[in-house]
CSV table of C-alpha atoms in Angstrom, one decimal:
chain,number,residue,atom,x,y,z
A,1,MET,CA,-170.3,-77.3,-71.2
A,2,THR,CA,-168.1,-78.5,-74.0
A,3,PHE,CA,-167.6,-77.0,-77.5
A,4,GLU,CA,-169.8,-79.8,-78.9
A,5,SER,CA,-172.7,-79.2,-76.5
A,6,MET,CA,-172.6,-75.5,-77.2
A,7,ARG,CA,-172.5,-76.1,-81.0
A,8,ASP,CA,-175.5,-78.5,-80.8
A,9,TRP,CA,-177.5,-75.9,-78.9
A,10,ILE,CA,-176.6,-73.2,-81.5
A,11,ARG,CA,-177.8,-75.4,-84.3
A,12,TYR,CA,-181.0,-76.2,-82.4
A,13,GLU,CA,-181.7,-72.5,-82.0
A,14,ASN,CA,-180.9,-71.8,-85.7
A,15,ILE,CA,-178.2,-69.3,-84.8
A,16,GLU,CA,-175.8,-68.5,-87.7
A,17,ILE,CA,-172.2,-68.6,-86.4
A,18,SER,CA,-169.1,-70.3,-87.6
A,19,ASP,CA,-167.2,-72.9,-85.4
A,20,ARG,CA,-164.1,-70.6,-85.4
A,21,THR,CA,-166.2,-67.6,-84.2
A,22,LEU,CA,-167.9,-69.7,-81.5
A,23,TYR,CA,-164.5,-70.9,-80.2
A,24,ARG,CA,-163.2,-67.4,-80.1
A,25,TYR,CA,-166.2,-66.3,-78.1
A,26,LEU,CA,-165.8,-69.1,-75.7
A,27,GLU,CA,-162.2,-68.1,-75.1
A,28,GLU,CA,-163.1,-64.4,-74.7
A,29,ILE,CA,-165.8,-65.0,-72.0
A,30,LYS,CA,-163.0,-66.2,-69.6
A,31,ASN,CA,-162.0,-62.5,-69.2
A,32,LEU,CA,-165.5,-61.2,-68.5
A,33,PRO,CA,-166.1,-59.7,-65.0
A,34,LEU,CA,-169.0,-61.7,-63.5
A,35,ASN,CA,-170.8,-61.1,-60.2
A,36,ASP,CA,-170.3,-63.8,-57.7
A,37,GLY,CA,-168.7,-66.2,-60.1
A,38,ARG,CA,-166.1,-66.9,-62.7
A,39,ILE,CA,-165.5,-68.8,-66.0
A,40,ILE,CA,-162.8,-71.5,-65.9
A,41,THR,CA,-161.6,-73.9,-68.6
A,42,ILE,CA,-160.6,-77.5,-68.1
A,43,ASP,CA,-158.3,-79.2,-70.6
A,44,GLY,CA,-159.2,-82.8,-71.2
A,45,ASP,CA,-157.9,-85.6,-73.3
A,46,TYR,CA,-157.4,-85.2,-77.1
A,47,ASN,CA,-157.1,-81.4,-76.6
A,48,LYS,CA,-160.8,-81.1,-75.7
A,49,LYS,CA,-161.9,-78.3,-73.4
A,50,THR,CA,-164.7,-77.9,-71.0
A,51,TRP,CA,-166.0,-74.4,-70.0
A,52,LYS,CA,-167.3,-74.2,-66.5
A,53,PHE,CA,-169.1,-71.4,-64.7
A,54,GLU,CA,-168.4,-71.5,-60.9
A,55,PHE,CA,-171.0,-69.7,-58.9
A,56,ASP,CA,-170.4,-68.6,-55.3
A,57,LYS,CA,-173.7,-69.3,-53.6
A,58,SER,CA,-172.4,-68.2,-50.2
A,59,ALA,CA,-172.4,-64.6,-51.3
A,60,HIS,CA,-176.2,-64.7,-51.3
A,61,GLU,CA,-176.7,-66.4,-48.0
A,62,PHE,CA,-176.8,-64.0,-45.0
A,63,GLY,CA,-176.0,-65.4,-41.6
A,64,GLU,CA,-176.7,-63.9,-38.2
A,65,SER,CA,-173.3,-62.2,-38.2
A,66,ASP,CA,-173.9,-60.7,-41.7
A,67,ILE,CA,-177.3,-59.2,-40.6
A,68,LYS,CA,-175.8,-57.8,-37.5
A,69,SER,CA,-173.0,-56.2,-39.5
A,70,PHE,CA,-175.7,-54.5,-41.6
A,71,LEU,CA,-177.4,-53.3,-38.5
A,72,LEU,CA,-174.1,-51.8,-37.2
A,73,LEU,CA,-173.4,-50.1,-40.6
A,74,LYS,CA,-176.9,-48.7,-40.7
A,75,ASN,CA,-177.1,-47.4,-37.1
A,76,LEU,CA,-173.5,-46.4,-36.5
A,77,ALA,CA,-173.0,-44.6,-39.8
A,78,PRO,CA,-172.4,-40.9,-39.5
A,79,GLY,CA,-175.5,-38.8,-38.9
A,80,ALA,CA,-174.0,-36.4,-41.5
A,81,LEU,CA,-175.2,-38.9,-44.1
A,82,THR,CA,-178.0,-40.9,-42.5
A,83,GLN,CA,-180.2,-38.0,-41.5
A,84,LYS,CA,-180.6,-36.8,-45.1
A,85,ARG,CA,-180.4,-40.2,-46.8
A,86,GLN,CA,-182.7,-42.4,-44.8
A,87,ASN,CA,-184.9,-43.2,-47.8
A,88,SER,CA,-181.9,-44.7,-49.6
A,89,ILE,CA,-180.9,-46.7,-46.5
A,90,ASP,CA,-184.5,-48.0,-46.3
A,91,LYS,CA,-184.4,-49.1,-49.9
A,92,ILE,CA,-181.2,-51.1,-49.4
A,93,GLU,CA,-182.8,-52.8,-46.3
A,94,GLU,CA,-185.9,-53.7,-48.3
A,95,VAL,CA,-183.7,-55.2,-51.1
A,96,LEU,CA,-181.8,-57.3,-48.5
A,97,PHE,CA,-185.0,-58.3,-46.9
A,98,LYS,CA,-186.5,-59.6,-50.1
A,99,ALA,CA,-183.2,-61.3,-51.3
A,100,GLN,CA,-182.5,-63.2,-48.1
A,101,SER,CA,-184.3,-65.6,-45.9
A,102,LYS,CA,-187.2,-63.3,-44.7
A,103,SER,CA,-187.7,-65.2,-41.5
A,104,LYS,CA,-184.0,-64.9,-40.5
A,105,PHE,CA,-183.7,-61.3,-41.6
A,106,GLU,CA,-186.9,-60.3,-39.9
A,107,TYR,CA,-186.0,-62.1,-36.7
A,108,HIS,CA,-182.6,-60.4,-36.3
A,109,MET,CA,-183.9,-57.0,-37.3
A,110,GLN,CA,-186.9,-57.0,-35.0
A,111,SER,CA,-185.4,-58.8,-32.0
A,112,LEU,CA,-183.0,-55.9,-31.4
A,113,PRO,CA,-184.7,-52.5,-31.2
A,114,GLN,CA,-183.0,-50.0,-33.5
A,115,ALA,CA,-182.5,-47.5,-30.6
A,116,GLN,CA,-180.2,-49.9,-28.9
A,117,ILE,CA,-177.5,-49.4,-31.5
A,118,LYS,CA,-177.0,-45.8,-32.5
A,119,THR,CA,-174.4,-43.1,-32.9
A,120,SER,CA,-174.4,-40.0,-30.7
A,121,SER,CA,-173.6,-37.8,-33.8
A,122,PHE,CA,-171.5,-35.7,-31.4
A,123,ASN,CA,-169.6,-33.0,-33.3
A,124,GLU,CA,-171.1,-34.0,-36.6
A,125,TYR,CA,-172.1,-31.4,-39.1
A,126,VAL,CA,-175.6,-31.9,-40.6
A,127,TYR,CA,-175.4,-31.2,-44.3
A,128,ASN,CA,-178.4,-29.7,-46.0
A,129,GLU,CA,-180.1,-30.9,-49.2
A,130,GLN,CA,-177.9,-28.7,-51.4
A,131,GLU,CA,-174.7,-29.9,-49.8
A,132,GLN,CA,-175.9,-33.5,-50.1
A,133,GLN,CA,-176.4,-32.9,-53.9
A,134,TYR,CA,-172.9,-31.4,-54.1
A,135,LEU,CA,-171.6,-34.6,-52.5
A,136,ASP,CA,-173.3,-36.8,-55.1
A,137,THR,CA,-172.0,-34.6,-57.9
A,138,LEU,CA,-168.4,-34.8,-56.5
A,139,ILE,CA,-168.6,-38.6,-56.2
A,140,TRP,CA,-169.8,-38.7,-59.9
A,141,ALA,CA,-166.8,-36.5,-60.9
A,142,MET,CA,-164.4,-38.8,-59.2
A,143,GLN,CA,-166.0,-41.9,-60.6
A,144,HIS,CA,-165.6,-40.5,-64.1
A,145,SER,CA,-162.2,-38.7,-63.5
A,146,ARG,CA,-163.6,-35.3,-64.3
A,147,LYS,CA,-161.9,-32.0,-63.5
A,148,LEU,CA,-163.6,-29.4,-61.4
A,149,LYS,CA,-163.7,-25.6,-62.0
A,150,VAL,CA,-164.2,-24.0,-58.6
A,151,MET,CA,-165.6,-20.5,-58.8
A,152,GLU,CA,-166.6,-19.8,-55.1
A,153,ILE,CA,-165.5,-21.4,-51.9
A,154,SER,CA,-165.9,-20.0,-48.3
A,155,GLN,CA,-163.1,-19.5,-45.8
A,156,ASP,CA,-162.4,-22.2,-43.1
A,157,VAL,CA,-163.4,-20.8,-39.7
A,158,ARG,CA,-161.3,-23.2,-37.7
A,159,TYR,CA,-158.2,-23.3,-39.8
A,160,PRO,CA,-158.1,-20.2,-42.0
A,161,ALA,CA,-155.7,-20.3,-44.9
A,162,THR,CA,-155.0,-18.4,-48.1
A,163,LEU,CA,-157.4,-19.4,-50.8
A,164,PRO,CA,-156.2,-20.0,-54.4
A,165,LYS,CA,-157.0,-17.4,-56.9
A,166,LEU,CA,-160.5,-18.2,-58.2
A,167,PRO,CA,-161.7,-19.6,-60.5
A,168,VAL,CA,-159.3,-22.5,-60.4
A,169,VAL,CA,-159.3,-26.0,-62.0
A,170,MET,CA,-158.8,-28.8,-59.5
A,171,LEU,CA,-158.6,-32.6,-59.7
A,172,PRO,CA,-160.9,-34.4,-57.2
A,173,MET,CA,-159.0,-37.2,-55.5
A,174,GLN,CA,-160.8,-38.4,-52.4
A,175,ILE,CA,-163.9,-38.0,-50.1
A,176,LEU,CA,-162.8,-38.2,-46.4
A,177,TYR,CA,-164.9,-38.3,-43.3
A,178,HIS,CA,-162.9,-36.8,-40.5
A,179,ASN,CA,-163.8,-35.5,-37.0
A,180,GLY,CA,-167.6,-35.1,-37.7
A,181,SER,CA,-167.3,-33.6,-41.2
A,182,ILE,CA,-167.0,-34.6,-44.8
A,183,TYR,CA,-164.0,-33.3,-46.6
A,184,VAL,CA,-163.0,-33.2,-50.3
A,185,LEU,CA,-159.3,-33.6,-51.1
A,186,LEU,CA,-158.2,-32.1,-54.4
A,187,LEU,CA,-155.1,-31.3,-56.3
A,188,ILE,CA,-154.8,-27.9,-58.0
A,189,GLU,CA,-154.1,-28.7,-61.6
A,190,SER,CA,-151.5,-26.0,-62.3
A,191,THR,CA,-149.3,-26.6,-59.2
A,192,LEU,CA,-150.5,-30.1,-57.9
A,193,ASP,CA,-150.7,-28.6,-54.5
A,194,LEU,CA,-153.1,-30.4,-52.1
A,195,VAL,CA,-156.1,-28.6,-50.8
A,196,VAL,CA,-158.7,-29.9,-48.4
A,197,TYR,CA,-162.2,-28.4,-48.2
A,198,ASP,CA,-165.1,-29.2,-45.9
A,199,LEU,CA,-168.1,-30.1,-48.1
A,200,SER,CA,-170.0,-27.1,-46.6
A,201,ARG,CA,-167.5,-24.7,-48.0
A,202,PHE,CA,-168.4,-25.4,-51.7
A,203,LYS,CA,-170.6,-22.6,-53.0
A,204,GLN,CA,-170.2,-22.8,-56.8
A,205,PHE,CA,-168.3,-25.2,-59.0
A,206,ASP,CA,-168.7,-26.9,-62.4
A,207,ILE,CA,-167.8,-30.3,-63.7
A,208,LEU,CA,-165.7,-30.0,-66.8
A,209,GLU,CA,-165.6,-32.3,-69.8
A,210,ASN,CA,-161.9,-32.7,-69.4
A,211,ILE,CA,-160.9,-36.2,-68.2
A,212,PHE,CA,-157.7,-36.8,-66.2
A,213,SER,CA,-155.9,-40.0,-65.2
A,214,THR,CA,-156.5,-40.5,-61.4
A,215,GLN,CA,-153.8,-43.2,-61.3
A,216,LYS,CA,-151.2,-40.9,-62.7
A,217,PHE,CA,-151.5,-38.5,-59.7
A,218,MET,CA,-152.3,-41.1,-56.9
A,219,ASP,CA,-148.7,-41.5,-55.6
A,220,HIS,CA,-148.2,-37.8,-55.5
A,221,PHE,CA,-151.6,-37.3,-53.8
A,222,TYR,CA,-150.9,-39.9,-51.0
A,223,ALA,CA,-147.4,-38.4,-50.5
A,224,GLN,CA,-148.9,-34.9,-50.0
A,225,ALA,CA,-151.8,-36.2,-47.8
A,226,SER,CA,-149.4,-38.0,-45.5
A,227,LYS,CA,-147.6,-34.7,-44.7
A,228,ARG,CA,-150.6,-33.5,-42.7
A,229,PHE,CA,-151.8,-34.3,-39.3
A,230,GLY,CA,-155.5,-34.4,-40.0
A,231,VAL,CA,-156.8,-32.1,-42.7
A,232,ALA,CA,-155.6,-28.6,-41.6
A,233,PRO,CA,-153.0,-26.9,-43.9
A,234,ASN,CA,-149.4,-27.0,-42.6
A,235,ILE,CA,-147.7,-23.8,-41.5
A,236,ASP,CA,-144.7,-24.5,-43.8
A,237,ASN,CA,-143.4,-27.1,-46.3
A,238,GLU,CA,-141.2,-28.9,-43.8
A,239,ILE,CA,-141.6,-32.4,-42.5
A,240,TYR,CA,-140.7,-32.7,-38.8
A,241,ASP,CA,-139.8,-35.6,-36.5
A,242,ILE,CA,-142.5,-35.2,-33.9
A,243,LYS,CA,-141.6,-36.6,-30.5
A,244,LEU,CA,-144.2,-36.6,-27.7
A,245,GLU,CA,-144.0,-38.1,-24.2
A,246,PHE,CA,-147.3,-39.2,-22.7
A,247,SER,CA,-148.1,-40.3,-19.2
A,248,CYS,CA,-148.7,-44.1,-18.7
A,249,GLY,CA,-152.5,-43.8,-18.8
A,250,ALA,CA,-152.7,-41.4,-21.7
A,251,GLY,CA,-150.0,-43.4,-23.6
A,252,THR,CA,-151.9,-46.6,-23.2
A,253,TYR,CA,-155.0,-44.9,-24.6
A,254,ILE,CA,-153.4,-43.3,-27.7
A,255,SER,CA,-151.2,-46.2,-28.6
A,256,ASN,CA,-154.3,-48.3,-29.4
A,257,ARG,CA,-155.7,-45.6,-31.7
A,258,PHE,CA,-154.9,-44.4,-35.2
A,259,TRP,CA,-153.7,-40.8,-35.5
A,260,HIS,CA,-151.3,-40.7,-38.4
A,261,CYS,CA,-149.9,-43.1,-41.0
A,262,THR,CA,-146.3,-42.7,-39.6
A,263,GLN,CA,-147.1,-43.1,-35.9
A,264,ARG,CA,-144.8,-45.2,-33.8
A,265,PHE,CA,-145.1,-45.9,-30.1
A,266,GLY,CA,-142.7,-47.2,-27.4
A,267,GLN,CA,-143.0,-47.6,-23.6
A,268,LYS,CA,-140.2,-46.4,-21.5
A,269,PRO,CA,-138.9,-48.2,-18.3
A,270,SER,CA,-140.6,-45.4,-16.3
A,271,GLY,CA,-144.0,-46.5,-17.7
A,272,LYS,CA,-144.4,-43.3,-19.9
A,273,TRP,CA,-145.0,-43.6,-23.6
A,274,GLU,CA,-143.1,-42.0,-26.5
A,275,MET,CA,-145.0,-41.3,-29.7
A,276,ARG,CA,-143.2,-40.4,-32.9
A,277,MET,CA,-144.5,-39.2,-36.2
A,278,ASN,CA,-143.0,-37.7,-39.4
A,279,THR,CA,-145.4,-35.0,-40.5
A,280,GLY,CA,-145.9,-31.3,-40.9
A,281,ILE,CA,-147.0,-29.0,-38.2
A,282,ASN,CA,-150.4,-27.4,-38.4
A,283,ALA,CA,-153.1,-26.0,-36.1
A,284,GLU,CA,-154.8,-29.3,-35.8
A,285,LEU,CA,-151.7,-30.9,-34.4
A,286,VAL,CA,-151.2,-28.1,-32.0
A,287,ASP,CA,-154.8,-28.3,-30.8
A,288,TRP,CA,-154.6,-32.1,-30.4
A,289,VAL,CA,-151.4,-31.9,-28.3
A,290,PHE,CA,-152.8,-29.0,-26.3
A,291,GLY,CA,-155.9,-31.0,-25.5
A,292,TRP,CA,-153.9,-33.6,-23.6
A,293,GLY,CA,-152.9,-30.9,-21.0
A,294,ASN,CA,-150.4,-32.1,-18.5
A,295,GLN,CA,-150.6,-35.7,-19.8
A,296,VAL,CA,-148.1,-34.9,-22.6
A,297,LYS,CA,-144.7,-33.2,-23.0
A,298,VAL,CA,-143.4,-32.1,-26.4
A,299,LEU,CA,-139.8,-33.4,-26.7
A,300,GLY,CA,-139.4,-31.9,-30.2
A,301,PRO,CA,-139.2,-30.1,-32.5
A,302,ASP,CA,-138.6,-26.6,-31.1
A,303,LEU,CA,-141.2,-25.2,-33.5
A,304,LEU,CA,-144.0,-27.3,-32.0
A,305,GLN,CA,-143.0,-26.4,-28.5
A,306,GLU,CA,-143.2,-22.7,-29.5
A,307,LYS,CA,-146.6,-23.1,-31.0
A,308,LEU,CA,-147.8,-24.8,-27.8
A,309,LYS,CA,-146.4,-21.9,-25.7
A,310,GLU,CA,-148.1,-19.3,-27.9
A,311,LYS,CA,-151.4,-21.1,-27.5
A,312,LEU,CA,-151.0,-21.5,-23.7
A,313,VAL,CA,-150.1,-17.7,-23.3
A,314,THR,CA,-153.2,-16.8,-25.4
A,315,MET,CA,-155.5,-18.9,-23.2
A,316,MET,CA,-153.9,-17.6,-20.0
A,317,ASP,CA,-154.5,-14.0,-21.2
A,318,ILE,CA,-158.1,-14.7,-21.9
A,319,TYR,CA,-158.9,-16.3,-18.5
A,320,LEU,CA,-156.6,-14.2,-16.3
A,321,ASN,CA,-158.2,-11.0,-17.7
A,322,LEU,CA,-161.6,-12.6,-17.2
A,323,THR,CA,-160.8,-13.3,-13.5
A,324,GLN,CA,-159.5,-9.7,-13.0
């Protein structure tokens, strides 16, 4: 549309607005966020402008690949969420069914039985209704940059660590799905220390009216999170140059997977692989290395070697005594 066509329509509709205000409004709508489209202006001769709304129709046309992607997202999503949120997933599917070509959508949904694409849910924690409500509340707190006042939280059975003195005010920064569980990553307001809690550990907390700037703490948060291998707390504040040597087979396997944001791999002339990371040492790292058995050798640091020896001795004591 042009300024003249818009003004003619306004006069026809008997809307009272000056030419100056109308022009200002037309300039301002260029900055409006619009779904699947945008406003652009075209400068013509004699300083005349045309305002054009470009609509991306392709965003509303699902193809076979798009529908299969939805099937994969729906059926391979963690059981920790889908088992308690099936009604919500069904609603989304119904909206997609109505919005798209019904014949295409129905064909691809029904031609592949749902049971043929599924997750095993192995090692996944099944969160109850109360915990699912806590998850929704925590997501809301992050969306609105609200602080948390945590009054009660349970101890971590797998990776026990000293809990902060409660109650404590925390800044919710991230929801993380890791190794079958949903974790909440927070910064303690007074110290900016990073704490990571499984969703099931939250027993009592409040959302405060206080608003904080998430962006202000984001660089610090990512720096702290990258110091951990997984989610377990580190045994000290040091960052170590982790050097691991894997057999050819195990090295080929791990080099094609993500373990840590600083991971680096190289294959030696012997066929063995060397993996390097710059991270802290925690129980999760020790367990992970230990799980590779004789497929891995710790080249450094000494502290990680000692932790592996301690775990090996403990396991030997258990099973040697059992045999005797």
